[in-house]
Amino acid sequence: LFLVVGTFSQILMSKVHGGNFTQWVKRVLAILLLIPAASYATIVYHQLRERSQGAVVPLSDFWIEEVPQGFAQAVKEQKKVLIDFYATWCFPCVEMEKRTFAKPEVQQEIRKNFVPIRINCTQETTQCQQMVERYQVIGWPTLVVTDSQGKVIDKSVGRSFSPAELIDYLEMLLNR
């Protein structure tokens, strides 16, 4: 929207000369620019407020962050693997962490049948790059479900699950 308004405002203003009409055009274009700015500001405000209130629950005891360790555990326990690709700047990722993965019933359901591995792609680490390439991840959040050997069973890209939706999704995958 910014690009369109910025590009065509000058063209429109050069076609129409003087008068009240040009003032109204400028005002309408200014309002069009303020609408997305206000929308982005509210998103940032809510994220900052939630972080300052401690709304994001650390899940370091739940997730395995070392891939070889996670797959070794999956082989040992004969479980499937749930891999969460996330970034701290990703709004849906933060929502999933706070509203879905932080719920004890979700953690219990995942631990019962899956080994949870989490790949932090906030920065392009070697592990992030290797796993993104291996599973052809194109966006965040991405959930990849594999067998214990790493063969993909299913992949969900860009979807933010509620607790009930995630539990239903994982139960459906158990039968594959």
Short mmCIF file of N, CA and C in Angstrom, two decimals:
data_model
loop_
_atom_site.label_atom_id
_atom_site.label_comp_id
_atom_site.label_asym_id
_atom_site.label_seq_id
_atom_site.Cartn_x
_atom_site.Cartn_y
_atom_site.Cartn_z
N LEU A 1 0.82 -1.19 0.00
CA LEU A 1 0.00 0.00 0.00
C LEU A 1 0.87 1.26 0.00
N PHE A 2 1.94 1.25 0.80
CA PHE A 2 2.82 2.41 0.85
C PHE A 2 3.43 2.69 -0.53
N LEU A 3 3.86 1.63 -1.19
CA LEU A 3 4.48 1.78 -2.50
C LEU A 3 3.48 2.33 -3.52
N VAL A 4 2.27 1.82 -3.53
CA VAL A 4 1.26 2.27 -4.49
C VAL A 4 0.90 3.73 -4.25
N VAL A 5 0.60 4.06 -2.97
CA VAL A 5 0.22 5.44 -2.66
C VAL A 5 1.36 6.40 -2.96
N GLY A 6 2.58 6.02 -2.57
CA GLY A 6 3.73 6.89 -2.82
C GLY A 6 4.01 7.09 -4.29
N THR A 7 3.85 6.03 -5.07
CA THR A 7 4.14 6.11 -6.50
C THR A 7 3.10 6.93 -7.26
N PHE A 8 1.84 6.64 -7.00
CA PHE A 8 0.79 7.26 -7.79
C PHE A 8 0.31 8.61 -7.27
N SER A 9 0.69 8.98 -6.05
CA SER A 9 0.24 10.28 -5.53
C SER A 9 0.85 11.41 -6.36
N GLN A 10 2.12 11.30 -6.69
CA GLN A 10 2.77 12.36 -7.47
C GLN A 10 2.19 12.43 -8.88
N ILE A 11 1.89 11.27 -9.47
CA ILE A 11 1.30 11.26 -10.80
C ILE A 11 -0.08 11.92 -10.77
N LEU A 12 -0.88 11.56 -9.76
CA LEU A 12 -2.21 12.14 -9.63
C LEU A 12 -2.14 13.65 -9.41
N MET A 13 -1.22 14.09 -8.57
CA MET A 13 -1.10 15.51 -8.27
C MET A 13 -0.62 16.31 -9.49
N SER A 14 0.18 15.69 -10.35
CA SER A 14 0.65 16.40 -11.54
C SER A 14 -0.46 16.55 -12.59
N LYS A 15 -1.44 15.66 -12.57
CA LYS A 15 -2.54 15.73 -13.52
C LYS A 15 -3.60 16.77 -13.13
N VAL A 16 -3.75 16.97 -11.83
CA VAL A 16 -4.79 17.89 -11.33
C VAL A 16 -4.08 19.10 -10.74
N HIS A 17 -4.42 20.28 -11.18
CA HIS A 17 -3.74 21.49 -10.73
C HIS A 17 -4.67 22.34 -9.86
N GLY A 18 -4.14 22.68 -8.68
CA GLY A 18 -4.79 23.66 -7.81
C GLY A 18 -6.16 23.29 -7.30
N GLY A 19 -6.65 24.18 -6.47
CA GLY A 19 -8.00 24.06 -5.96
C GLY A 19 -8.12 23.16 -4.75
N ASN A 20 -9.34 23.09 -4.26
CA ASN A 20 -9.64 22.28 -3.08
C ASN A 20 -9.52 20.78 -3.35
N PHE A 21 -9.72 20.41 -4.60
CA PHE A 21 -9.65 19.00 -4.94
C PHE A 21 -8.30 18.39 -4.57
N THR A 22 -7.22 19.08 -4.88
CA THR A 22 -5.88 18.55 -4.57
C THR A 22 -5.67 18.42 -3.07
N GLN A 23 -6.23 19.34 -2.30
CA GLN A 23 -6.10 19.24 -0.84
C GLN A 23 -6.82 18.00 -0.33
N TRP A 24 -8.00 17.69 -0.89
CA TRP A 24 -8.74 16.51 -0.48
C TRP A 24 -8.00 15.23 -0.88
N VAL A 25 -7.39 15.25 -2.06
CA VAL A 25 -6.62 14.08 -2.49
C VAL A 25 -5.47 13.83 -1.53
N LYS A 26 -4.76 14.88 -1.14
CA LYS A 26 -3.65 14.74 -0.20
C LYS A 26 -4.13 14.18 1.13
N ARG A 27 -5.26 14.65 1.61
CA ARG A 27 -5.80 14.17 2.89
C ARG A 27 -6.19 12.70 2.82
N VAL A 28 -6.83 12.31 1.73
CA VAL A 28 -7.23 10.91 1.57
C VAL A 28 -5.99 10.02 1.50
N LEU A 29 -4.98 10.42 0.76
CA LEU A 29 -3.75 9.64 0.67
C LEU A 29 -3.05 9.55 2.02
N ALA A 30 -3.08 10.63 2.78
CA ALA A 30 -2.47 10.62 4.12
C ALA A 30 -3.19 9.62 5.03
N ILE A 31 -4.50 9.59 4.96
CA ILE A 31 -5.26 8.64 5.78
C ILE A 31 -4.96 7.21 5.34
N LEU A 32 -4.85 6.98 4.03
CA LEU A 32 -4.52 5.64 3.55
C LEU A 32 -3.15 5.19 4.06
N LEU A 33 -2.23 6.11 4.22
CA LEU A 33 -0.92 5.76 4.76
C LEU A 33 -0.96 5.52 6.26
N LEU A 34 -1.84 6.18 6.96
CA LEU A 34 -1.92 6.03 8.41
C LEU A 34 -2.58 4.72 8.84
N ILE A 35 -3.47 4.20 8.02
CA ILE A 35 -4.19 2.98 8.40
C ILE A 35 -3.25 1.79 8.62
N PRO A 36 -2.38 1.43 7.66
CA PRO A 36 -1.48 0.30 7.93
C PRO A 36 -0.46 0.62 9.02
N ALA A 37 -0.05 1.87 9.12
CA ALA A 37 0.90 2.24 10.18
C ALA A 37 0.28 2.00 11.55
N ALA A 38 -0.98 2.36 11.72
CA ALA A 38 -1.67 2.13 12.99
C ALA A 38 -1.83 0.63 13.26
N SER A 39 -2.11 -0.12 12.21
CA SER A 39 -2.25 -1.57 12.37
C SER A 39 -0.94 -2.20 12.84
N TYR A 40 0.16 -1.84 12.21
CA TYR A 40 1.47 -2.36 12.63
C TYR A 40 1.82 -1.93 14.04
N ALA A 41 1.49 -0.72 14.39
CA ALA A 41 1.78 -0.21 15.73
C ALA A 41 1.04 -1.01 16.79
N THR A 42 -0.19 -1.39 16.54
CA THR A 42 -0.93 -2.17 17.54
C THR A 42 -0.34 -3.57 17.70
N ILE A 43 0.12 -4.16 16.61
CA ILE A 43 0.76 -5.48 16.71
C ILE A 43 2.02 -5.40 17.57
N VAL A 44 2.86 -4.42 17.29
CA VAL A 44 4.09 -4.24 18.06
C VAL A 44 3.77 -3.95 19.52
N TYR A 45 2.79 -3.09 19.77
CA TYR A 45 2.40 -2.75 21.13
C TYR A 45 1.99 -4.00 21.91
N HIS A 46 1.16 -4.85 21.32
CA HIS A 46 0.70 -6.05 22.01
C HIS A 46 1.84 -7.02 22.29
N GLN A 47 2.76 -7.16 21.35
CA GLN A 47 3.91 -8.04 21.59
C GLN A 47 4.78 -7.51 22.71
N LEU A 48 5.07 -6.23 22.71
CA LEU A 48 5.90 -5.65 23.77
C LEU A 48 5.22 -5.73 25.12
N ARG A 49 3.93 -5.48 25.16
CA ARG A 49 3.19 -5.54 26.42
C ARG A 49 3.20 -6.95 26.98
N GLU A 50 2.98 -7.95 26.13
CA GLU A 50 2.97 -9.34 26.59
C GLU A 50 4.34 -9.77 27.09
N ARG A 51 5.39 -9.34 26.41
CA ARG A 51 6.74 -9.69 26.86
C ARG A 51 7.07 -9.03 28.19
N SER A 52 6.65 -7.79 28.37
CA SER A 52 6.95 -7.09 29.63
C SER A 52 6.16 -7.68 30.78
N GLN A 53 5.03 -8.30 30.51
CA GLN A 53 4.22 -8.93 31.55
C GLN A 53 4.62 -10.38 31.77
N GLY A 54 5.62 -10.83 31.03
CA GLY A 54 6.08 -12.21 31.19
C GLY A 54 5.09 -13.21 30.61
N ALA A 55 4.35 -12.83 29.60
CA ALA A 55 3.33 -13.70 29.03
C ALA A 55 3.92 -14.87 28.26
N VAL A 56 5.12 -14.72 27.73
CA VAL A 56 5.73 -15.81 26.98
C VAL A 56 6.41 -16.75 27.98
N VAL A 57 5.88 -17.94 28.04
CA VAL A 57 6.36 -18.93 29.00
C VAL A 57 7.58 -19.64 28.42
N PRO A 58 8.70 -19.65 29.13
CA PRO A 58 9.85 -20.40 28.61
C PRO A 58 9.57 -21.90 28.67
N LEU A 59 9.85 -22.57 27.59
CA LEU A 59 9.55 -23.99 27.50
C LEU A 59 10.82 -24.81 27.36
N SER A 60 11.91 -24.36 27.97
CA SER A 60 13.20 -25.01 27.79
C SER A 60 13.22 -26.44 28.31
N ASP A 61 12.38 -26.77 29.28
CA ASP A 61 12.34 -28.14 29.80
C ASP A 61 11.52 -29.06 28.91
N PHE A 62 10.69 -28.49 28.08
CA PHE A 62 9.83 -29.29 27.21
C PHE A 62 10.52 -29.65 25.90
N TRP A 63 11.16 -28.67 25.27
CA TRP A 63 11.74 -28.85 23.94
C TRP A 63 13.15 -29.40 24.01
N ILE A 64 13.50 -30.20 23.02
CA ILE A 64 14.88 -30.64 22.81
C ILE A 64 15.41 -29.75 21.70
N GLU A 65 16.53 -29.10 21.94
CA GLU A 65 17.04 -28.15 20.94
C GLU A 65 18.22 -28.69 20.15
N GLU A 66 18.71 -29.85 20.52
CA GLU A 66 19.80 -30.49 19.77
C GLU A 66 19.20 -31.63 18.95
N VAL A 67 19.27 -31.49 17.64
CA VAL A 67 18.62 -32.43 16.72
C VAL A 67 19.11 -33.87 16.90
N PRO A 68 20.44 -34.14 16.94
CA PRO A 68 20.87 -35.54 17.10
C PRO A 68 20.34 -36.17 18.39
N GLN A 69 20.32 -35.40 19.45
CA GLN A 69 19.79 -35.89 20.72
C GLN A 69 18.31 -36.24 20.60
N GLY A 70 17.55 -35.39 19.93
CA GLY A 70 16.12 -35.64 19.76
C GLY A 70 15.84 -36.88 18.95
N PHE A 71 16.56 -37.05 17.84
CA PHE A 71 16.33 -38.24 17.01
C PHE A 71 16.81 -39.51 17.70
N ALA A 72 17.89 -39.42 18.48
CA ALA A 72 18.35 -40.59 19.25
C ALA A 72 17.28 -41.00 20.25
N GLN A 73 16.66 -40.03 20.90
CA GLN A 73 15.59 -40.32 21.85
C GLN A 73 14.38 -40.93 21.13
N ALA A 74 14.06 -40.45 19.95
CA ALA A 74 12.94 -40.98 19.18
C ALA A 74 13.17 -42.44 18.80
N VAL A 75 14.39 -42.77 18.40
CA VAL A 75 14.72 -44.15 18.06
C VAL A 75 14.61 -45.03 19.30
N LYS A 76 15.17 -44.56 20.39
CA LYS A 76 15.16 -45.31 21.65
C LYS A 76 13.74 -45.57 22.14
N GLU A 77 12.88 -44.55 22.07
CA GLU A 77 11.51 -44.67 22.59
C GLU A 77 10.51 -45.10 21.52
N GLN A 78 10.98 -45.29 20.28
CA GLN A 78 10.14 -45.67 19.15
C GLN A 78 8.94 -44.72 19.01
N LYS A 79 9.26 -43.43 18.93
CA LYS A 79 8.24 -42.39 18.79
C LYS A 79 8.48 -41.59 17.53
N LYS A 80 7.43 -40.90 17.11
CA LYS A 80 7.56 -39.95 16.02
C LYS A 80 8.16 -38.67 16.58
N VAL A 81 8.58 -37.79 15.67
CA VAL A 81 9.24 -36.54 16.05
C VAL A 81 8.38 -35.36 15.60
N LEU A 82 8.20 -34.40 16.48
CA LEU A 82 7.53 -33.14 16.15
C LEU A 82 8.60 -32.06 16.17
N ILE A 83 8.86 -31.46 15.01
CA ILE A 83 9.88 -30.41 14.90
C ILE A 83 9.16 -29.09 14.70
N ASP A 84 9.46 -28.14 15.58
CA ASP A 84 8.89 -26.79 15.50
C ASP A 84 9.98 -25.84 15.03
N PHE A 85 9.80 -25.26 13.84
CA PHE A 85 10.70 -24.23 13.33
C PHE A 85 10.08 -22.89 13.70
N TYR A 86 10.83 -22.05 14.42
CA TYR A 86 10.28 -20.79 14.88
C TYR A 86 11.34 -19.70 14.89
N ALA A 87 10.86 -18.47 15.07
CA ALA A 87 11.75 -17.32 15.25
C ALA A 87 11.08 -16.40 16.27
N THR A 88 11.88 -15.74 17.08
CA THR A 88 11.32 -14.89 18.13
C THR A 88 10.63 -13.65 17.57
N TRP A 89 10.96 -13.25 16.34
CA TRP A 89 10.32 -12.09 15.72
C TRP A 89 9.03 -12.46 15.01
N CYS A 90 8.70 -13.72 14.94
CA CYS A 90 7.52 -14.22 14.23
C CYS A 90 6.31 -14.19 15.15
N PHE A 91 5.36 -13.32 14.83
CA PHE A 91 4.17 -13.16 15.68
C PHE A 91 3.39 -14.46 15.86
N PRO A 92 3.08 -15.23 14.78
CA PRO A 92 2.36 -16.50 14.99
C PRO A 92 3.17 -17.50 15.83
N CYS A 93 4.50 -17.45 15.72
CA CYS A 93 5.34 -18.34 16.52
C CYS A 93 5.20 -18.02 18.01
N VAL A 94 5.23 -16.74 18.33
CA VAL A 94 5.08 -16.30 19.72
C VAL A 94 3.70 -16.68 20.24
N GLU A 95 2.67 -16.52 19.40
CA GLU A 95 1.31 -16.90 19.78
C GLU A 95 1.24 -18.40 20.07
N MET A 96 1.85 -19.22 19.21
CA MET A 96 1.85 -20.67 19.43
C MET A 96 2.57 -21.02 20.72
N GLU A 97 3.68 -20.36 20.99
CA GLU A 97 4.42 -20.64 22.22
C GLU A 97 3.59 -20.31 23.44
N LYS A 98 2.96 -19.15 23.41
CA LYS A 98 2.23 -18.67 24.57
C LYS A 98 0.88 -19.36 24.75
N ARG A 99 0.14 -19.54 23.67
CA ARG A 99 -1.24 -20.01 23.79
C ARG A 99 -1.42 -21.50 23.53
N THR A 100 -0.44 -22.14 22.93
CA THR A 100 -0.61 -23.56 22.60
C THR A 100 0.42 -24.42 23.32
N PHE A 101 1.70 -24.21 23.02
CA PHE A 101 2.72 -25.09 23.58
C PHE A 101 2.88 -24.93 25.09
N ALA A 102 2.47 -23.82 25.67
CA ALA A 102 2.59 -23.61 27.10
C ALA A 102 1.52 -24.37 27.90
N LYS A 103 0.51 -24.88 27.24
CA LYS A 103 -0.58 -25.59 27.92
C LYS A 103 -0.13 -26.98 28.32
N PRO A 104 -0.32 -27.34 29.60
CA PRO A 104 0.11 -28.67 30.08
C PRO A 104 -0.52 -29.82 29.31
N GLU A 105 -1.79 -29.69 28.89
CA GLU A 105 -2.44 -30.79 28.17
C GLU A 105 -1.81 -30.99 26.80
N VAL A 106 -1.35 -29.92 26.18
CA VAL A 106 -0.68 -30.03 24.89
C VAL A 106 0.68 -30.69 25.07
N GLN A 107 1.42 -30.25 26.07
CA GLN A 107 2.73 -30.84 26.34
C GLN A 107 2.60 -32.33 26.65
N GLN A 108 1.60 -32.68 27.43
CA GLN A 108 1.38 -34.07 27.80
C GLN A 108 1.06 -34.91 26.57
N GLU A 109 0.20 -34.41 25.71
CA GLU A 109 -0.18 -35.14 24.49
C GLU A 109 1.03 -35.31 23.56
N ILE A 110 1.83 -34.27 23.43
CA ILE A 110 3.02 -34.37 22.58
C ILE A 110 4.01 -35.36 23.16
N ARG A 111 4.31 -35.23 24.43
CA ARG A 111 5.30 -36.13 25.06
C ARG A 111 4.87 -37.58 25.04
N LYS A 112 3.56 -37.84 25.06
CA LYS A 112 3.06 -39.21 25.08
C LYS A 112 3.43 -39.95 23.79
N ASN A 113 3.37 -39.26 22.65
CA ASN A 113 3.54 -39.94 21.37
C ASN A 113 4.65 -39.40 20.48
N PHE A 114 5.25 -38.29 20.86
CA PHE A 114 6.24 -37.63 20.02
C PHE A 114 7.45 -37.21 20.85
N VAL A 115 8.55 -36.99 20.15
CA VAL A 115 9.71 -36.35 20.75
C VAL A 115 9.72 -34.92 20.19
N PRO A 116 9.61 -33.92 21.07
CA PRO A 116 9.53 -32.53 20.59
C PRO A 116 10.91 -31.91 20.38
N ILE A 117 11.19 -31.50 19.15
CA ILE A 117 12.45 -30.82 18.81
C ILE A 117 12.09 -29.42 18.34
N ARG A 118 12.87 -28.46 18.78
CA ARG A 118 12.61 -27.07 18.40
C ARG A 118 13.84 -26.49 17.74
N ILE A 119 13.63 -25.87 16.56
CA ILE A 119 14.72 -25.26 15.81
C ILE A 119 14.52 -23.75 15.83
N ASN A 120 15.43 -23.05 16.49
CA ASN A 120 15.36 -21.59 16.58
C ASN A 120 16.03 -21.00 15.34
N CYS A 121 15.22 -20.35 14.51
CA CYS A 121 15.74 -19.73 13.29
C CYS A 121 15.68 -18.21 13.36
N THR A 122 15.75 -17.68 14.59
CA THR A 122 15.79 -16.23 14.76
C THR A 122 17.04 -15.70 14.06
N GLN A 123 18.13 -16.42 14.21
CA GLN A 123 19.37 -16.12 13.48
C GLN A 123 19.72 -17.36 12.66
N GLU A 124 20.41 -17.15 11.57
CA GLU A 124 20.76 -18.27 10.70
C GLU A 124 21.96 -19.04 11.24
N THR A 125 21.69 -19.92 12.19
CA THR A 125 22.74 -20.78 12.72
C THR A 125 22.96 -21.94 11.77
N THR A 126 24.02 -22.67 11.98
CA THR A 126 24.31 -23.84 11.14
C THR A 126 23.18 -24.86 11.26
N GLN A 127 22.73 -25.11 12.49
CA GLN A 127 21.65 -26.08 12.69
C GLN A 127 20.38 -25.63 11.97
N CYS A 128 20.05 -24.36 12.09
CA CYS A 128 18.86 -23.83 11.41
C CYS A 128 18.98 -24.02 9.90
N GLN A 129 20.10 -23.63 9.32
CA GLN A 129 20.28 -23.74 7.87
C GLN A 129 20.19 -25.19 7.41
N GLN A 130 20.82 -26.10 8.14
CA GLN A 130 20.80 -27.50 7.76
C GLN A 130 19.39 -28.09 7.81
N MET A 131 18.66 -27.76 8.88
CA MET A 131 17.32 -28.31 9.04
C MET A 131 16.32 -27.68 8.06
N VAL A 132 16.46 -26.38 7.81
CA VAL A 132 15.60 -25.71 6.83
C VAL A 132 15.80 -26.33 5.46
N GLU A 133 17.05 -26.59 5.10
CA GLU A 133 17.35 -27.21 3.81
C GLU A 133 16.85 -28.65 3.77
N ARG A 134 17.09 -29.39 4.83
CA ARG A 134 16.69 -30.80 4.88
C ARG A 134 15.18 -30.98 4.73
N TYR A 135 14.40 -30.11 5.40
CA TYR A 135 12.94 -30.25 5.38
C TYR A 135 12.26 -29.21 4.49
N GLN A 136 13.04 -28.47 3.72
CA GLN A 136 12.52 -27.49 2.76
C GLN A 136 11.50 -26.55 3.41
N VAL A 137 11.91 -25.95 4.50
CA VAL A 137 11.05 -25.02 5.23
C VAL A 137 11.07 -23.68 4.50
N ILE A 138 9.88 -23.12 4.27
CA ILE A 138 9.79 -21.87 3.51
C ILE A 138 9.21 -20.72 4.33
N GLY A 139 8.76 -20.97 5.55
CA GLY A 139 8.19 -19.89 6.36
C GLY A 139 7.96 -20.33 7.78
N TRP A 140 7.68 -19.35 8.61
CA TRP A 140 7.46 -19.62 10.04
C TRP A 140 6.01 -19.33 10.38
N PRO A 141 5.45 -19.98 11.33
CA PRO A 141 5.92 -21.21 11.97
C PRO A 141 5.73 -22.41 11.04
N THR A 142 6.61 -23.37 11.18
CA THR A 142 6.47 -24.63 10.45
C THR A 142 6.58 -25.77 11.44
N LEU A 143 5.63 -26.68 11.38
CA LEU A 143 5.69 -27.91 12.16
C LEU A 143 5.93 -29.06 11.19
N VAL A 144 6.94 -29.85 11.47
CA VAL A 144 7.24 -31.03 10.65
C VAL A 144 7.14 -32.25 11.56
N VAL A 145 6.36 -33.23 11.13
CA VAL A 145 6.24 -34.48 11.86
C VAL A 145 6.94 -35.55 11.05
N THR A 146 7.86 -36.26 11.70
CA THR A 146 8.63 -37.30 11.02
C THR A 146 8.55 -38.60 11.81
N ASP A 147 8.99 -39.68 11.16
CA ASP A 147 9.18 -40.91 11.92
C ASP A 147 10.51 -40.78 12.66
N SER A 148 10.90 -41.78 13.39
CA SER A 148 12.12 -41.69 14.20
C SER A 148 13.39 -41.59 13.38
N GLN A 149 13.32 -41.94 12.09
CA GLN A 149 14.47 -41.86 11.19
C GLN A 149 14.56 -40.52 10.46
N GLY A 150 13.54 -39.66 10.61
CA GLY A 150 13.56 -38.36 9.97
C GLY A 150 12.77 -38.28 8.68
N LYS A 151 12.06 -39.36 8.31
CA LYS A 151 11.24 -39.34 7.10
C LYS A 151 9.95 -38.54 7.39
N VAL A 152 9.66 -37.58 6.53
CA VAL A 152 8.53 -36.67 6.75
C VAL A 152 7.20 -37.41 6.63
N ILE A 153 6.36 -37.22 7.64
CA ILE A 153 5.00 -37.75 7.63
C ILE A 153 4.04 -36.64 7.21
N ASP A 154 4.25 -35.44 7.75
CA ASP A 154 3.41 -34.30 7.40
C ASP A 154 4.15 -33.01 7.75
N LYS A 155 3.73 -31.93 7.07
CA LYS A 155 4.34 -30.62 7.32
C LYS A 155 3.24 -29.57 7.28
N SER A 156 3.25 -28.67 8.26
CA SER A 156 2.30 -27.57 8.31
C SER A 156 3.09 -26.27 8.31
N VAL A 157 2.85 -25.43 7.30
CA VAL A 157 3.60 -24.18 7.14
C VAL A 157 2.68 -22.99 7.37
N GLY A 158 3.09 -22.09 8.26
CA GLY A 158 2.38 -20.83 8.46
C GLY A 158 1.08 -20.93 9.20
N ARG A 159 0.79 -22.07 9.78
CA ARG A 159 -0.49 -22.23 10.48
C ARG A 159 -0.26 -22.11 11.98
N SER A 160 -1.11 -21.34 12.63
CA SER A 160 -1.07 -21.19 14.07
C SER A 160 -2.21 -22.00 14.66
N PHE A 161 -1.88 -23.04 15.40
CA PHE A 161 -2.87 -23.96 15.96
C PHE A 161 -3.32 -23.50 17.34
N SER A 162 -4.59 -23.68 17.64
CA SER A 162 -5.07 -23.56 19.02
C SER A 162 -4.70 -24.87 19.72
N PRO A 163 -4.77 -24.95 21.05
CA PRO A 163 -4.45 -26.21 21.72
C PRO A 163 -5.27 -27.39 21.20
N ALA A 164 -6.58 -27.20 21.08
CA ALA A 164 -7.45 -28.31 20.62
C ALA A 164 -7.12 -28.70 19.18
N GLU A 165 -6.87 -27.71 18.33
CA GLU A 165 -6.54 -28.01 16.93
C GLU A 165 -5.24 -28.79 16.82
N LEU A 166 -4.24 -28.41 17.62
CA LEU A 166 -2.96 -29.12 17.57
C LEU A 166 -3.11 -30.55 18.05
N ILE A 167 -3.84 -30.75 19.12
CA ILE A 167 -4.05 -32.11 19.64
C ILE A 167 -4.77 -32.96 18.59
N ASP A 168 -5.81 -32.42 17.97
CA ASP A 168 -6.53 -33.15 16.92
C ASP A 168 -5.62 -33.47 15.73
N TYR A 169 -4.81 -32.49 15.34
CA TYR A 169 -3.88 -32.66 14.22
C TYR A 169 -2.89 -33.79 14.52
N LEU A 170 -2.32 -33.79 15.72
CA LEU A 170 -1.33 -34.80 16.08
C LEU A 170 -1.97 -36.18 16.20
N GLU A 171 -3.17 -36.26 16.73
CA GLU A 171 -3.86 -37.55 16.82
C GLU A 171 -4.14 -38.12 15.43
N MET A 172 -4.50 -37.26 14.50
CA MET A 172 -4.73 -37.69 13.13
C MET A 172 -3.44 -38.27 12.52
N LEU A 173 -2.31 -37.66 12.85
CA LEU A 173 -1.03 -38.11 12.29
C LEU A 173 -0.54 -39.40 12.90
N LEU A 174 -1.01 -39.75 14.07
CA LEU A 174 -0.57 -40.99 14.71
C LEU A 174 -0.98 -42.23 13.90
N ASN A 175 -2.05 -42.10 13.16
CA ASN A 175 -2.55 -43.23 12.38
C ASN A 175 -1.87 -43.37 11.03
N ARG A 176 -0.96 -42.47 10.70
CA ARG A 176 -0.26 -42.56 9.40
C ARG A 176 0.94 -43.43 9.51
#
